[in-house]
Tab-separated table of C-alpha atoms and ligand atoms in Angstrom:
chain	number	residue	atom	x	y	z
A	1	MET	CA	-34.396	6.792	66.107
A	2	ALA	CA	-31.752	5.870	63.570
A	3	ARG	CA	-32.991	4.102	60.470
A	4	THR	CA	-31.903	0.593	59.592
A	5	ALA	CA	-30.151	-0.231	56.338
A	6	LEU	CA	-29.564	-3.664	54.877
A	7	VAL	CA	-26.739	-4.026	52.378
A	8	THR	CA	-26.698	-7.358	50.554
A	9	GLY	CA	-23.189	-8.525	49.793
A	10	GLY	CA	-22.259	-5.879	52.308
A	11	THR	CA	-19.049	-7.393	53.651
A	12	ARG	CA	-16.735	-7.124	50.646
A	13	GLY	CA	-16.009	-4.832	47.723
A	14	ILE	CA	-18.566	-2.168	46.853
A	15	GLY	CA	-21.027	-3.452	49.475
A	16	ARG	CA	-18.420	-3.135	52.194
A	17	ALA	CA	-17.836	0.520	51.264
A	18	ILE	CA	-21.610	1.134	51.251
A	19	SER	CA	-22.021	-0.482	54.690
A	20	LEU	CA	-19.209	1.653	56.105
A	21	ALA	CA	-20.481	4.877	54.548
A	22	LEU	CA	-24.017	4.305	55.866
A	23	LYS	CA	-22.675	3.496	59.332
A	24	ALA	CA	-20.622	6.698	59.276
A	25	LYS	CA	-23.868	8.626	58.642
A	26	GLY	CA	-25.460	7.117	61.738
A	27	TYR	CA	-27.618	4.355	60.235
A	28	ASN	CA	-27.970	0.983	61.926
A	29	VAL	CA	-26.419	-1.296	59.329
A	30	ALA	CA	-26.933	-4.994	58.673
A	31	ALA	CA	-24.496	-6.487	56.170
A	32	ASN	CA	-25.476	-9.688	54.409
A	33	TYR	CA	-23.058	-12.105	52.749
A	34	GLY	CA	-23.265	-15.422	50.949
A	35	GLY	CA	-20.482	-17.800	51.937
A	36	ASN	CA	-17.130	-16.182	52.703
A	37	ASP	CA	-17.245	-16.535	56.505
A	38	ALA	CA	-13.622	-15.456	57.006
A	39	ALA	CA	-14.110	-12.171	55.155
A	40	ALA	CA	-17.396	-11.543	56.967
A	41	LYS	CA	-15.874	-12.200	60.382
A	42	ALA	CA	-12.906	-9.924	59.658
A	43	PHE	CA	-15.338	-7.235	58.467
A	44	ALA	CA	-17.545	-7.559	61.563
A	45	ASP	CA	-14.551	-7.517	63.934
A	46	GLU	CA	-13.059	-4.495	62.237
A	47	THR	CA	-16.211	-2.412	61.809
A	48	GLY	CA	-18.615	-3.529	64.531
A	49	ILE	CA	-21.296	-3.961	61.842
A	50	SER	CA	-23.538	-7.024	62.308
A	51	VAL	CA	-23.275	-9.612	59.543
A	52	PHE	CA	-25.962	-12.034	58.361
A	53	LYS	CA	-25.262	-15.045	56.188
A	54	PHE	CA	-27.985	-16.030	53.761
A	55	ASP	CA	-28.293	-16.744	50.063
A	56	VAL	CA	-30.116	-13.850	48.422
A	57	ALA	CA	-31.173	-16.189	45.610
A	58	ASP	CA	-33.281	-18.224	48.057
A	59	TYR	CA	-36.589	-16.525	48.982
A	60	ASP	CA	-37.106	-18.491	52.198
A	61	ALA	CA	-33.512	-18.036	53.344
A	62	VAL	CA	-33.935	-14.291	52.799
A	63	GLY	CA	-37.140	-14.352	54.860
A	64	ALA	CA	-35.370	-16.094	57.741
A	65	GLY	CA	-32.422	-13.677	57.516
A	66	LEU	CA	-34.739	-10.681	57.554
A	67	LYS	CA	-36.446	-11.964	60.699
A	68	GLU	CA	-33.061	-12.113	62.437
A	69	ILE	CA	-32.157	-8.639	61.198
A	70	GLU	CA	-35.450	-7.192	62.329
A	71	ALA	CA	-35.043	-8.722	65.786
A	72	SER	CA	-31.433	-7.701	66.356
A	73	VAL	CA	-30.939	-4.525	64.281
A	74	GLY	CA	-34.412	-3.242	63.385
A	75	PRO	CA	-37.039	-3.199	60.628
A	76	VAL	CA	-35.370	-2.454	57.311
A	77	ASP	CA	-35.973	1.095	56.049
A	78	ILE	CA	-33.255	1.118	53.406
A	79	VAL	CA	-32.270	-1.815	51.260
A	80	VAL	CA	-29.247	-1.815	49.001
A	81	ASN	CA	-29.519	-4.752	46.610
A	82	ASN	CA	-25.829	-5.087	45.928
A	83	ALA	CA	-24.929	-8.811	46.076
A	84	GLY	CA	-23.863	-10.025	42.672
A	85	ILE	CA	-21.779	-12.558	40.800
A	86	THR	CA	-20.482	-13.079	37.292
A	87	ARG	CA	-20.326	-16.317	35.305
A	88	ASP	CA	-18.928	-15.074	32.021
A	89	ALA	CA	-18.922	-17.133	28.842
A	90	PRO	CA	-19.396	-16.436	25.158
A	91	PHE	CA	-23.045	-16.994	24.406
A	92	HIS	CA	-22.346	-19.997	22.179
A	93	LYS	CA	-20.775	-21.693	25.216
A	94	MET	CA	-23.018	-20.341	27.976
A	95	THR	CA	-24.659	-23.121	29.983
A	96	ARG	CA	-28.104	-23.078	31.555
A	97	ASP	CA	-26.439	-23.123	34.984
A	98	GLN	CA	-24.358	-20.043	34.152
A	99	TRP	CA	-27.495	-18.273	32.971
A	100	ARG	CA	-29.626	-19.322	35.915
A	101	GLU	CA	-27.081	-18.620	38.663
A	102	VAL	CA	-26.524	-15.054	37.509
A	103	ILE	CA	-30.219	-14.324	37.003
A	104	ASP	CA	-30.978	-15.763	40.449
A	105	VAL	CA	-28.221	-13.978	42.387
A	106	ASP	CA	-28.156	-10.683	40.482
A	107	LEU	CA	-31.833	-10.146	39.647
A	108	THR	CA	-34.254	-12.465	41.453
A	109	SER	CA	-32.436	-11.579	44.674
A	110	ALA	CA	-33.793	-8.027	44.393
A	111	PHE	CA	-37.327	-9.421	44.306
A	112	ASN	CA	-36.591	-11.824	47.166
A	113	VAL	CA	-35.279	-9.090	49.446
A	114	THR	CA	-37.365	-6.089	48.439
A	115	ARG	CA	-40.667	-7.972	48.391
A	116	GLN	CA	-40.115	-9.034	51.991
A	117	VAL	CA	-39.315	-5.542	53.312
A	118	TRP	CA	-41.845	-3.728	51.093
A	119	ASP	CA	-44.933	-4.130	53.301
A	120	GLY	CA	-43.059	-2.697	56.296
A	121	MET	CA	-41.876	0.269	54.255
A	122	ARG	CA	-45.449	0.919	53.099
A	123	GLU	CA	-46.752	0.728	56.673
A	124	ARG	CA	-44.092	3.177	57.927
A	125	ASN	CA	-44.506	5.502	54.916
A	126	PHE	CA	-40.790	5.518	54.279
A	127	GLY	CA	-38.437	3.407	52.260
A	128	ARG	CA	-35.350	3.534	50.096
A	129	VAL	CA	-34.629	0.820	47.558
A	130	ILE	CA	-31.226	1.110	45.899
A	131	ASN	CA	-30.365	-1.434	43.240
A	132	ILE	CA	-26.774	-1.880	42.122
A	133	SER	CA	-26.939	-2.394	38.373
A	134	SER	CA	-23.948	-2.068	36.042
A	135	ILE	CA	-22.595	-0.270	32.989
A	136	ASN	CA	-22.912	-3.651	31.291
A	137	GLY	CA	-26.642	-3.710	31.973
A	138	GLN	CA	-26.856	-0.360	30.190
A	139	LYS	CA	-24.751	-1.152	27.135
A	140	GLY	CA	-24.337	-4.952	27.034
A	141	GLN	CA	-20.994	-6.739	27.044
A	142	PHE	CA	-19.266	-9.640	25.305
A	143	THR	CA	-19.493	-12.879	27.328
A	144	GLN	CA	-22.085	-11.367	29.667
A	145	ALA	CA	-25.499	-12.142	28.162
A	146	ASN	CA	-26.545	-13.434	31.585
A	147	TYR	CA	-25.078	-10.546	33.595
A	148	SER	CA	-26.188	-7.830	31.151
A	149	ALA	CA	-29.729	-9.245	31.174
A	150	ALA	CA	-29.838	-9.354	34.976
A	151	LYS	CA	-28.439	-5.856	35.389
A	152	ALA	CA	-30.757	-4.374	32.732
A	153	GLY	CA	-33.605	-6.205	34.475
A	154	LEU	CA	-32.737	-4.413	37.699
A	155	ILE	CA	-33.248	-1.079	35.961
A	156	GLY	CA	-36.761	-2.076	34.846
A	157	PHE	CA	-37.500	-3.368	38.344
A	158	THR	CA	-36.300	-0.056	39.793
A	159	ARG	CA	-38.579	1.963	37.518
A	160	ALA	CA	-41.682	-0.104	38.211
A	161	LEU	CA	-41.177	0.146	41.984
A	162	ALA	CA	-40.671	3.906	41.703
A	163	TYR	CA	-44.277	4.267	40.560
A	164	GLU	CA	-45.631	1.855	43.141
A	165	GLY	CA	-43.787	3.265	46.151
A	166	ALA	CA	-44.107	6.962	45.384
A	167	LYS	CA	-47.275	7.660	47.360
A	168	LYS	CA	-45.911	5.755	50.352
A	169	GLY	CA	-42.660	7.683	50.703
A	170	ILE	CA	-40.645	4.915	49.130
A	171	THR	CA	-38.104	5.748	46.445
A	172	SER	CA	-36.453	3.224	44.184
A	173	ASN	CA	-33.294	4.065	42.279
A	174	ALA	CA	-30.545	2.204	40.486
A	175	VAL	CA	-26.838	2.890	40.541
A	176	ALA	CA	-24.917	1.715	37.492
A	177	PRO	CA	-21.211	1.538	38.305
A	178	GLY	CA	-18.541	1.348	35.662
A	179	TYR	CA	-15.458	-0.743	36.381
A	180	ILE	CA	-14.687	-0.570	40.099
A	181	ASP	CA	-11.515	-1.882	41.704
A	182	THR	CA	-12.816	-4.871	43.710
A	183	GLU	CA	-12.186	-8.613	43.872
A	184	MET	CA	-14.901	-9.134	41.238
A	185	LEU	CA	-12.493	-7.705	38.672
A	186	GLN	CA	-9.924	-10.360	39.575
A	187	ALA	CA	-11.948	-12.670	37.320
A	188	VAL	CA	-10.971	-10.424	34.388
A	189	LYS	CA	-7.645	-11.233	32.671
A	190	PRO	CA	-4.998	-8.486	33.232
A	191	GLU	CA	-4.601	-7.820	29.498
A	192	VAL	CA	-8.386	-7.467	29.141
A	193	LEU	CA	-8.496	-5.120	32.151
A	194	GLU	CA	-5.746	-2.971	30.623
A	195	GLY	CA	-7.865	-2.682	27.483
A	196	ILE	CA	-10.891	-1.703	29.547
A	197	ILE	CA	-8.998	1.017	31.442
A	198	ALA	CA	-7.875	2.450	28.090
A	199	THR	CA	-11.565	3.058	27.279
A	200	ILE	CA	-12.293	4.975	30.507
A	201	PRO	CA	-11.830	8.707	29.821
A	202	VAL	CA	-10.951	9.352	33.477
A	203	GLY	CA	-8.064	6.913	32.937
A	204	ARG	CA	-8.573	4.712	35.985
A	205	LEU	CA	-10.894	2.250	37.647
A	206	GLY	CA	-13.524	3.609	40.012
A	207	LYS	CA	-13.282	3.243	43.783
A	208	ALA	CA	-15.896	1.448	45.866
A	209	GLU	CA	-16.236	4.618	47.957
A	210	GLU	CA	-17.351	6.494	44.827
A	211	ILE	CA	-20.348	4.172	44.592
A	212	ALA	CA	-20.984	4.286	48.339
A	213	SER	CA	-21.302	8.072	48.421
A	214	ILE	CA	-24.152	8.115	45.880
A	215	CYS	CA	-25.931	5.359	47.812
A	216	VAL	CA	-25.707	7.410	51.003
A	217	TYR	CA	-27.247	10.339	49.182
A	218	LEU	CA	-30.055	8.244	47.694
A	219	ALA	CA	-30.818	6.901	51.189
A	220	SER	CA	-31.198	10.378	52.647
A	221	ASP	CA	-34.326	12.457	53.234
A	222	GLU	CA	-32.899	15.074	50.844
A	223	ALA	CA	-33.175	12.572	47.970
A	224	ALA	CA	-36.953	12.131	48.372
A	225	PHE	CA	-37.690	13.563	44.902
A	226	ILE	CA	-35.212	11.275	43.100
A	227	ASN	CA	-37.297	8.255	42.182
A	228	GLY	CA	-36.892	5.838	39.312
A	229	ALA	CA	-33.481	7.175	38.312
A	230	THR	CA	-30.406	5.300	37.201
A	231	MET	CA	-27.292	7.028	38.464
A	232	THR	CA	-24.429	6.324	36.090
A	233	VAL	CA	-21.054	6.338	37.863
A	234	ASN	CA	-18.412	5.291	35.349
A	235	GLY	CA	-15.788	7.969	34.676
A	236	ALA	CA	-17.507	8.863	31.358
A	237	GLN	CA	-16.867	5.390	29.920
A	238	TYR	CA	-20.463	5.153	28.742
A	239	ILE	CA	-22.852	8.068	28.810
A	240	ALA	CA	-26.329	6.592	28.928
A	241	SER	CA	-29.301	8.645	27.814
B	1	NDP	P1	-17.499	-8.724	45.171
B	1	NDP	O1	-17.333	-10.014	44.443
B	1	NDP	O2	-16.281	-8.006	45.631
B	1	NDP	O3	-18.480	-8.936	46.438
B	1	NDP	C1	-19.693	-9.563	46.237
B	1	NDP	C2	-20.480	-9.594	47.520
B	1	NDP	O4	-21.739	-10.226	47.236
B	1	NDP	C3	-19.836	-10.424	48.611
B	1	NDP	O5	-20.115	-9.846	49.877
B	1	NDP	C4	-20.529	-11.768	48.475
B	1	NDP	O6	-20.572	-12.532	49.679
B	1	NDP	C5	-21.931	-11.321	48.110
B	1	NDP	N1	-22.690	-12.391	47.470
B	1	NDP	C6	-22.419	-13.037	46.322
B	1	NDP	N2	-23.351	-13.983	46.067
B	1	NDP	C7	-24.222	-13.930	47.119
B	1	NDP	C8	-25.397	-14.655	47.481
B	1	NDP	N3	-25.889	-15.640	46.703
B	1	NDP	N4	-26.041	-14.335	48.633
B	1	NDP	C9	-25.576	-13.345	49.431
B	1	NDP	N5	-24.475	-12.630	49.148
B	1	NDP	C10	-23.797	-12.932	48.014
B	1	NDP	O7	-18.368	-7.829	44.200
B	1	NDP	P2	-18.316	-6.235	43.932
B	1	NDP	O8	-18.203	-5.516	45.195
B	1	NDP	O9	-17.345	-5.964	42.855
B	1	NDP	O10	-19.757	-6.001	43.276
B	1	NDP	C11	-20.865	-5.593	44.048
B	1	NDP	C12	-22.030	-5.310	43.115
B	1	NDP	O11	-21.651	-4.298	42.188
B	1	NDP	C13	-22.437	-6.519	42.275
B	1	NDP	O12	-23.842	-6.547	42.112
B	1	NDP	C14	-21.766	-6.240	40.947
B	1	NDP	O13	-22.424	-6.889	39.896
B	1	NDP	C15	-21.882	-4.740	40.871
B	1	NDP	N6	-20.922	-4.122	39.975
B	1	NDP	C16	-19.581	-4.287	40.180
B	1	NDP	C17	-18.691	-3.697	39.320
B	1	NDP	C18	-17.209	-3.818	39.495
B	1	NDP	O14	-16.496	-3.346	38.622
B	1	NDP	N7	-16.705	-4.395	40.573
B	1	NDP	C19	-19.139	-2.900	38.176
B	1	NDP	C20	-20.572	-2.781	38.082
B	1	NDP	C21	-21.418	-3.378	38.957
B	1	NDP	P3	-19.308	-13.470	50.091
B	1	NDP	O15	-18.281	-12.529	50.625
B	1	NDP	O16	-19.871	-14.374	51.122
B	1	NDP	O17	-18.862	-14.165	48.848
């Protein structure tokens, strides 16, 4: 029977590409989203992938969403913790709300979702946890103390789970994208973006599909021995050790 994959933030941007790539490989896919109903409906109509609206920052809302997913798509074997937001500000102006929102949506979400599918993965002796981190969690970034902290936190989370899941057939890996051409980058001023592209040796932004393909590989049986890794996908912009 085909395995079930949940992609958080799976209706737009990188998540959308991951949902599509997993579906193309034969997985049953559930795509979560947070609030953009129009985009989610268009995505569902176009792709036939089931969409589930819940706030990944809210543990109980995640639990209710997972119940629905389990009933209509199947128990989750593969989770891609992809939903994320930015609330950039120089640290001397960063508010508690900007800090908290990003930590909740970009980091605590991974606990909220993974914790509630973990027992099932352990029982079935199979699981794939894929956490979408960021180049800016690896190297830090101006105006992103909140985001860099959350994304670096995801890497630590990934490593700890790798140890804990190993004997139960569960792998946990992080993917750290560089700058990828999605709506998230629309928050970046064009002149700043031009400056960023100038620092990418490949000379362009990444494509969402280039992140999706590594996620598909990490989800596969062939990737069973890759556990606790951070896959850097950034056009050589930052080569992490
Ligand atoms: P987008 O802004 O294009 O899409 C974000 C997705 O996350 C949407 O589906 C959105 O739902 C969902 N989402 C946001 N908040 C919540 C929430 N509270 N609950 C549930 N879903 C939510 O982002 P990207 O595709 O660009 O980014 C995807 C991931 O990749 C993020 O974690 C991001 O940090 C990371 N990343 C992105 C990079 C880039 O250059 N784009 C670089 C490095 C990492 P809705 O449609 O309802 O708003």
